[in-house]
Short mmCIF file of C-alpha atoms in Angstrom, two decimals:
data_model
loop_
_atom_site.label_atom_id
_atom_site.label_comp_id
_atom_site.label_asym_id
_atom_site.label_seq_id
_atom_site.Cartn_x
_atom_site.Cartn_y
_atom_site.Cartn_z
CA UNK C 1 -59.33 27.99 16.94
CA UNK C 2 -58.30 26.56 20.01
CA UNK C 3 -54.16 26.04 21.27
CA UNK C 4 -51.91 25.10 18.50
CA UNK C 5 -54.35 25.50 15.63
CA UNK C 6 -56.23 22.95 16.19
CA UNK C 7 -59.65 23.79 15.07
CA UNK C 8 -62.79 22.49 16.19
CA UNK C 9 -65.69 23.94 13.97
CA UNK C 10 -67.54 21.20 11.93
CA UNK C 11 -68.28 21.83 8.67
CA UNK C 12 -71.18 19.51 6.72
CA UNK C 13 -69.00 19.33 3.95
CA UNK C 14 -65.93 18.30 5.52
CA UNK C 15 -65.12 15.11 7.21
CA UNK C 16 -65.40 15.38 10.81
CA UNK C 17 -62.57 15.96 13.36
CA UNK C 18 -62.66 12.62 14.94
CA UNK C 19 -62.82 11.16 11.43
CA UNK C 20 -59.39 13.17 10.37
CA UNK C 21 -57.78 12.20 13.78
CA UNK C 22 -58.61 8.66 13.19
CA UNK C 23 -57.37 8.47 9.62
CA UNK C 24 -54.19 10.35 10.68
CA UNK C 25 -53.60 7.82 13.28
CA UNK C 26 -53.81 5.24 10.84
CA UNK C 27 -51.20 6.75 8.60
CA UNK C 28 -49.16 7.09 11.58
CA UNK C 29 -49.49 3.28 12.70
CA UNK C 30 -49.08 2.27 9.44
CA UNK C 31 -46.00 4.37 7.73
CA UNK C 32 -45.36 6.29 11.30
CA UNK C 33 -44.97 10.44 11.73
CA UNK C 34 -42.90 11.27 8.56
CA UNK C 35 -45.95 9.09 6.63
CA UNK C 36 -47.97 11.71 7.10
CA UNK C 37 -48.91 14.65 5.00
CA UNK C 38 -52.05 16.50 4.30
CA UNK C 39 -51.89 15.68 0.82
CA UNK C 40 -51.75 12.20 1.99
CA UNK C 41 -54.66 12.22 4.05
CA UNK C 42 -56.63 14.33 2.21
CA UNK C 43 -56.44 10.71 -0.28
CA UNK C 44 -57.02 8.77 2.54
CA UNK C 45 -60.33 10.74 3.53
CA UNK C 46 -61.26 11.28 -0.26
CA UNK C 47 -61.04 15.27 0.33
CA UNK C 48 -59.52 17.97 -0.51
CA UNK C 49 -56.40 19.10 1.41
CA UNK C 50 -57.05 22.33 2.17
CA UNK C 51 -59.91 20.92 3.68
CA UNK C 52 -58.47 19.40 6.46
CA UNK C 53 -56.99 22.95 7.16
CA UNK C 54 -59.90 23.34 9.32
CA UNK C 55 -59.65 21.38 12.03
CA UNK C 56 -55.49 21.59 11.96
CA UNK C 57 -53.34 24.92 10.84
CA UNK C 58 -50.26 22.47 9.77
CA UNK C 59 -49.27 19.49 10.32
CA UNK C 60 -47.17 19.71 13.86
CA UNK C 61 -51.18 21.10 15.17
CA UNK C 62 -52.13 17.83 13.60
CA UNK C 63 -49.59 15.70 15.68
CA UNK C 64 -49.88 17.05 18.38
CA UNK C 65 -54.04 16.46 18.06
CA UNK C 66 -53.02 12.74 17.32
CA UNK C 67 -51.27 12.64 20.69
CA UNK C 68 -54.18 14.05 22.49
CA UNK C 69 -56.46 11.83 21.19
CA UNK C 70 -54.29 8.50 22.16
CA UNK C 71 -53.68 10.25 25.87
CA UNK C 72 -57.63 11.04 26.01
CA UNK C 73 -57.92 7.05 26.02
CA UNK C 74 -56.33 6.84 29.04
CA UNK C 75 -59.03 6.90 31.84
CA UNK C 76 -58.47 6.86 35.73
CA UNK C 77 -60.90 6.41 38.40
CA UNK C 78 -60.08 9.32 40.89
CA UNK C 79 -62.73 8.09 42.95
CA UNK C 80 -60.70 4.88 44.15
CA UNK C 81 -60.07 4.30 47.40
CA UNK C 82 -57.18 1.66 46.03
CA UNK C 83 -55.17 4.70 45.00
CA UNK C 84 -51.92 2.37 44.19
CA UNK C 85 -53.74 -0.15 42.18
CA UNK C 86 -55.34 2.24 40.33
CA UNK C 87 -51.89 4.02 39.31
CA UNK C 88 -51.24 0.15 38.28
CA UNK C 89 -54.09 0.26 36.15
CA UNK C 90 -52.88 3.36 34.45
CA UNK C 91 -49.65 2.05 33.55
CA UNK C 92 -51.03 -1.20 32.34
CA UNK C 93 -53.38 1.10 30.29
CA UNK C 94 -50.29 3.65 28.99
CA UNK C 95 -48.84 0.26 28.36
CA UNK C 96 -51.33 -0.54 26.10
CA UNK C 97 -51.65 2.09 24.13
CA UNK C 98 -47.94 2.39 23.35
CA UNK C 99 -48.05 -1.31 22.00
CA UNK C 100 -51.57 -0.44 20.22
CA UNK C 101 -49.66 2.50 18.72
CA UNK C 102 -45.89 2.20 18.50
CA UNK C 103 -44.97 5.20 16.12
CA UNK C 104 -47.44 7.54 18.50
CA UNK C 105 -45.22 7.31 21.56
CA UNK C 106 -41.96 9.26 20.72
CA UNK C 107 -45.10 12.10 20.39
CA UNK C 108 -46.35 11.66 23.84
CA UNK C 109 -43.21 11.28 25.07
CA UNK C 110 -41.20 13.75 23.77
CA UNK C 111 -43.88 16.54 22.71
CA UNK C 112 -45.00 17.73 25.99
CA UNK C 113 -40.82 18.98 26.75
CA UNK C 114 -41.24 21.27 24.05
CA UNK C 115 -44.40 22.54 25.13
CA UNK C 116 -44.97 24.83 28.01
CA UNK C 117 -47.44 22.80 30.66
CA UNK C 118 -50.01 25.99 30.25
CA UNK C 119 -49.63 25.93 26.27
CA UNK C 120 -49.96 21.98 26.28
CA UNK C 121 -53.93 20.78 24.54
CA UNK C 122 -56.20 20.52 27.30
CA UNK C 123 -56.57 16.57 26.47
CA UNK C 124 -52.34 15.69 27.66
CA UNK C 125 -53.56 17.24 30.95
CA UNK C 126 -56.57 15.47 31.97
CA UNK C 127 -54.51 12.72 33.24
CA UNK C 128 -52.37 14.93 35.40
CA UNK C 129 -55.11 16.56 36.90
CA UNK C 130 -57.14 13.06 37.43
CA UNK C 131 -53.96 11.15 38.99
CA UNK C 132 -53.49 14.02 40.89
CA UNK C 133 -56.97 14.42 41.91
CA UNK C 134 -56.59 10.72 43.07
CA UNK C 135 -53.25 11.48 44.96
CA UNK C 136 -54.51 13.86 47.24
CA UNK C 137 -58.19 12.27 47.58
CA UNK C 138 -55.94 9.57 49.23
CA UNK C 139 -54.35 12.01 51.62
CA UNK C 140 -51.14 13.01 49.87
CA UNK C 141 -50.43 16.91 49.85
CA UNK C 142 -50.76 18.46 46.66
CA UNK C 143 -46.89 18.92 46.34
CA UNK C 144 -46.26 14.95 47.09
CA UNK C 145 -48.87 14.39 44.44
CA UNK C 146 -46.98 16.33 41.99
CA UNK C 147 -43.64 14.14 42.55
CA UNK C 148 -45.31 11.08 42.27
CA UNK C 149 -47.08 12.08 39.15
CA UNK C 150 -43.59 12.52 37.85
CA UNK C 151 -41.86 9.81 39.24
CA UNK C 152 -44.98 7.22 37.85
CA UNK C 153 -45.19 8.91 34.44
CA UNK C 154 -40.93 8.91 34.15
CA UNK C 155 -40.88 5.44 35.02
CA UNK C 156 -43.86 4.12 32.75
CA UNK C 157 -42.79 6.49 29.71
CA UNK C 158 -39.48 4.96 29.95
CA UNK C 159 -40.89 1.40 30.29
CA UNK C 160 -42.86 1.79 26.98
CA UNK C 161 -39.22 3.43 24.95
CA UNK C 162 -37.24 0.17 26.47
CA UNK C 163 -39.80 -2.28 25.51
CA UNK C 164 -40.82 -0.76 22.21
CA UNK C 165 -36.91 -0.73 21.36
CA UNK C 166 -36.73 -4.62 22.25
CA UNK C 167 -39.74 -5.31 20.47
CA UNK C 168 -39.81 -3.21 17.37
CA UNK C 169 -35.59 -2.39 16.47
CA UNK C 170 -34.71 -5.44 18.09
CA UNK C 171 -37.43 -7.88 16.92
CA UNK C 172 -35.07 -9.87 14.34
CA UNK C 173 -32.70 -10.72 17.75
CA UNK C 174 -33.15 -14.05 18.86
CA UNK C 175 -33.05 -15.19 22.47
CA UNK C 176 -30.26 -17.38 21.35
CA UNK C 177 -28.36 -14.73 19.26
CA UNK C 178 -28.13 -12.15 22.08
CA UNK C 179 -27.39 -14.97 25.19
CA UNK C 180 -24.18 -15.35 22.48
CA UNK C 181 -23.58 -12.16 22.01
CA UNK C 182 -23.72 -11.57 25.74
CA UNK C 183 -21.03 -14.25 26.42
CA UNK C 184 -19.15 -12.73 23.95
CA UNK C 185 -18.32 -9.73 25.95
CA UNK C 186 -15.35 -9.73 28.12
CA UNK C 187 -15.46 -11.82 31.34
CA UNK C 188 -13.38 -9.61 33.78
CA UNK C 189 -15.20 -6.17 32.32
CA UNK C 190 -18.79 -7.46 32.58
CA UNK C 191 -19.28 -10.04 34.61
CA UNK C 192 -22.62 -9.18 35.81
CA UNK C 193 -24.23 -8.52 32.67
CA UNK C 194 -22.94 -12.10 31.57
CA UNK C 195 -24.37 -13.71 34.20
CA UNK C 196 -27.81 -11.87 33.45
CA UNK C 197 -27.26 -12.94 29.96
CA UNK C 198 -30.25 -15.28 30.28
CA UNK C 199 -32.37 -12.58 32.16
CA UNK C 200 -31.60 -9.88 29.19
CA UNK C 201 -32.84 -12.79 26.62
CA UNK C 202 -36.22 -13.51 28.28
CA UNK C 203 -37.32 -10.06 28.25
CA UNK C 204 -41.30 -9.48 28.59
CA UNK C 205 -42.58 -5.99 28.52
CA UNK C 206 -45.47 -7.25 30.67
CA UNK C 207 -43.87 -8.34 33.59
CA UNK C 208 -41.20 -6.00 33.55
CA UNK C 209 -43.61 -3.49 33.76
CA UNK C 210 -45.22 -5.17 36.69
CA UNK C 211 -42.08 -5.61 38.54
CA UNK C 212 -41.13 -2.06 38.11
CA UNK C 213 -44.20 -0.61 39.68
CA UNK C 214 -43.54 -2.95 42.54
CA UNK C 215 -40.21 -1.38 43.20
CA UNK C 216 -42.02 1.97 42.55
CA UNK C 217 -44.99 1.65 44.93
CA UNK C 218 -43.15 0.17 47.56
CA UNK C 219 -40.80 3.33 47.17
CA UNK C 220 -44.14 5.19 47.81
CA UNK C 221 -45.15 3.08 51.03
CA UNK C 222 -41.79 3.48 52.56
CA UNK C 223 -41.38 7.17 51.90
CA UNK C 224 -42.32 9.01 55.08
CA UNK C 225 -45.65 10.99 55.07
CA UNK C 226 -46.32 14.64 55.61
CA UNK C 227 -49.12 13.90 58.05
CA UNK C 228 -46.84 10.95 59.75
CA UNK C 229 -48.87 7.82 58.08
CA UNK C 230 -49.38 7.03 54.52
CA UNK C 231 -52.41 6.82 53.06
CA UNK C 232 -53.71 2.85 52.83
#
């Protein structure tokens, strides 16, 4: 058994790991986290239930599998020299996955905060140790490394809970109902957010992810470097 129960013996008789992660994850996408049961996808795989006790002890080991297996799709190239594209390419790929998988993020988000860093499945870390890995390939100290990991993976988590709210709770809005609701609001309280009104109605997750690590990696370019010059 490896951390959190999650088993990884195969058994001939049984359906596979990758084969119960994948059905779970269709549950998930489908009818999201309180969809799924083993009962449920023991149906789903044509098995027994207690067979799937194999590869998870209960259903949280199960989740949290899930989540590693949507992070493990993440990949990053620690070899590039273009160390801020490729945190670019990251986001655009978190990005993707979140949209790809709506009812998986509140588990990658919010999972690792309950889980000590040295408890956490080996899979969630991978892409810590590979940004870092780029980070200070690039010439950033391993502490520096560590903040930007954070700062990148705050902003783009974040990113994906805004735009999933606008996109999933919100999807029934219309451009037109929320520019009215915006005027609605008191002039002399908000007079900023009324004038964004049309901003706030045109909202695309793309580009507002796009902008965002702008603002981000300039942050990075401007911040003074330990060794007096950042890296290019």
């Amino acid at each position: 058994m490896t951390q959190h129960g999650v088993r990884k013996t195969r058994d001939s008789s049984g359906p596979s790991r990758e084969a119960t992660l994948r059905a779970a994850l269709e549950i998930i996408d489908q009818d999201g986290v309180e969809g799924l049961s083993m009962r449920r996808l023991g149906r789903a795989l044509g098995r027994d239930p207690m067979s799937l006790y194999r590869h998870a002890a209960n259903k949280a080991a199960l989740l949290a599998a899930v989540a590693e297996a949507v992070v493990g799709e993440l990949s990053v190239d620690t070899t590039d020299d273009d160390w801020a594209g490729q945190l670019r390419t990251v986001a655009r790929q978190f990005r993707g996955l979140a949209i790809a998988h709506p009812n998986v993020v509140p588990l990658l988000v919010t999972q690792p905060l309950a889980i000590p860093i040295a408890l956490r499945p080996l899979g969630t870390l991978r892409p810590l140790e590979a940004v870092l890995e780029l980070l200070i390939r690039a010439g950033f100290s391993e502490v520096d490394a560590l903040h930007i990991y954070r700062a990148f993976y705050g902003f783009i988590q974040g990113h994906v809970l805004n735009e999933l709210q606008e996109v999933v709770e919100n999807h029934d809005e219309t451009d037109d109902l929320l520019r009215l609701g915006l005027h609605r609001l008191p002039l002399r309280e908000f007079p900023r957010i009324r004038n964004l009104a049309p901003v706030l109605a045109s909202y695309d997750g793309a580009e507002e992810l796009e902008r965002g690590m702008d603002i981000l990696l300039t942050g990075l370019h401007v911040h003074p470097h330990p060794t007096g010059s950042l890296p290019a």
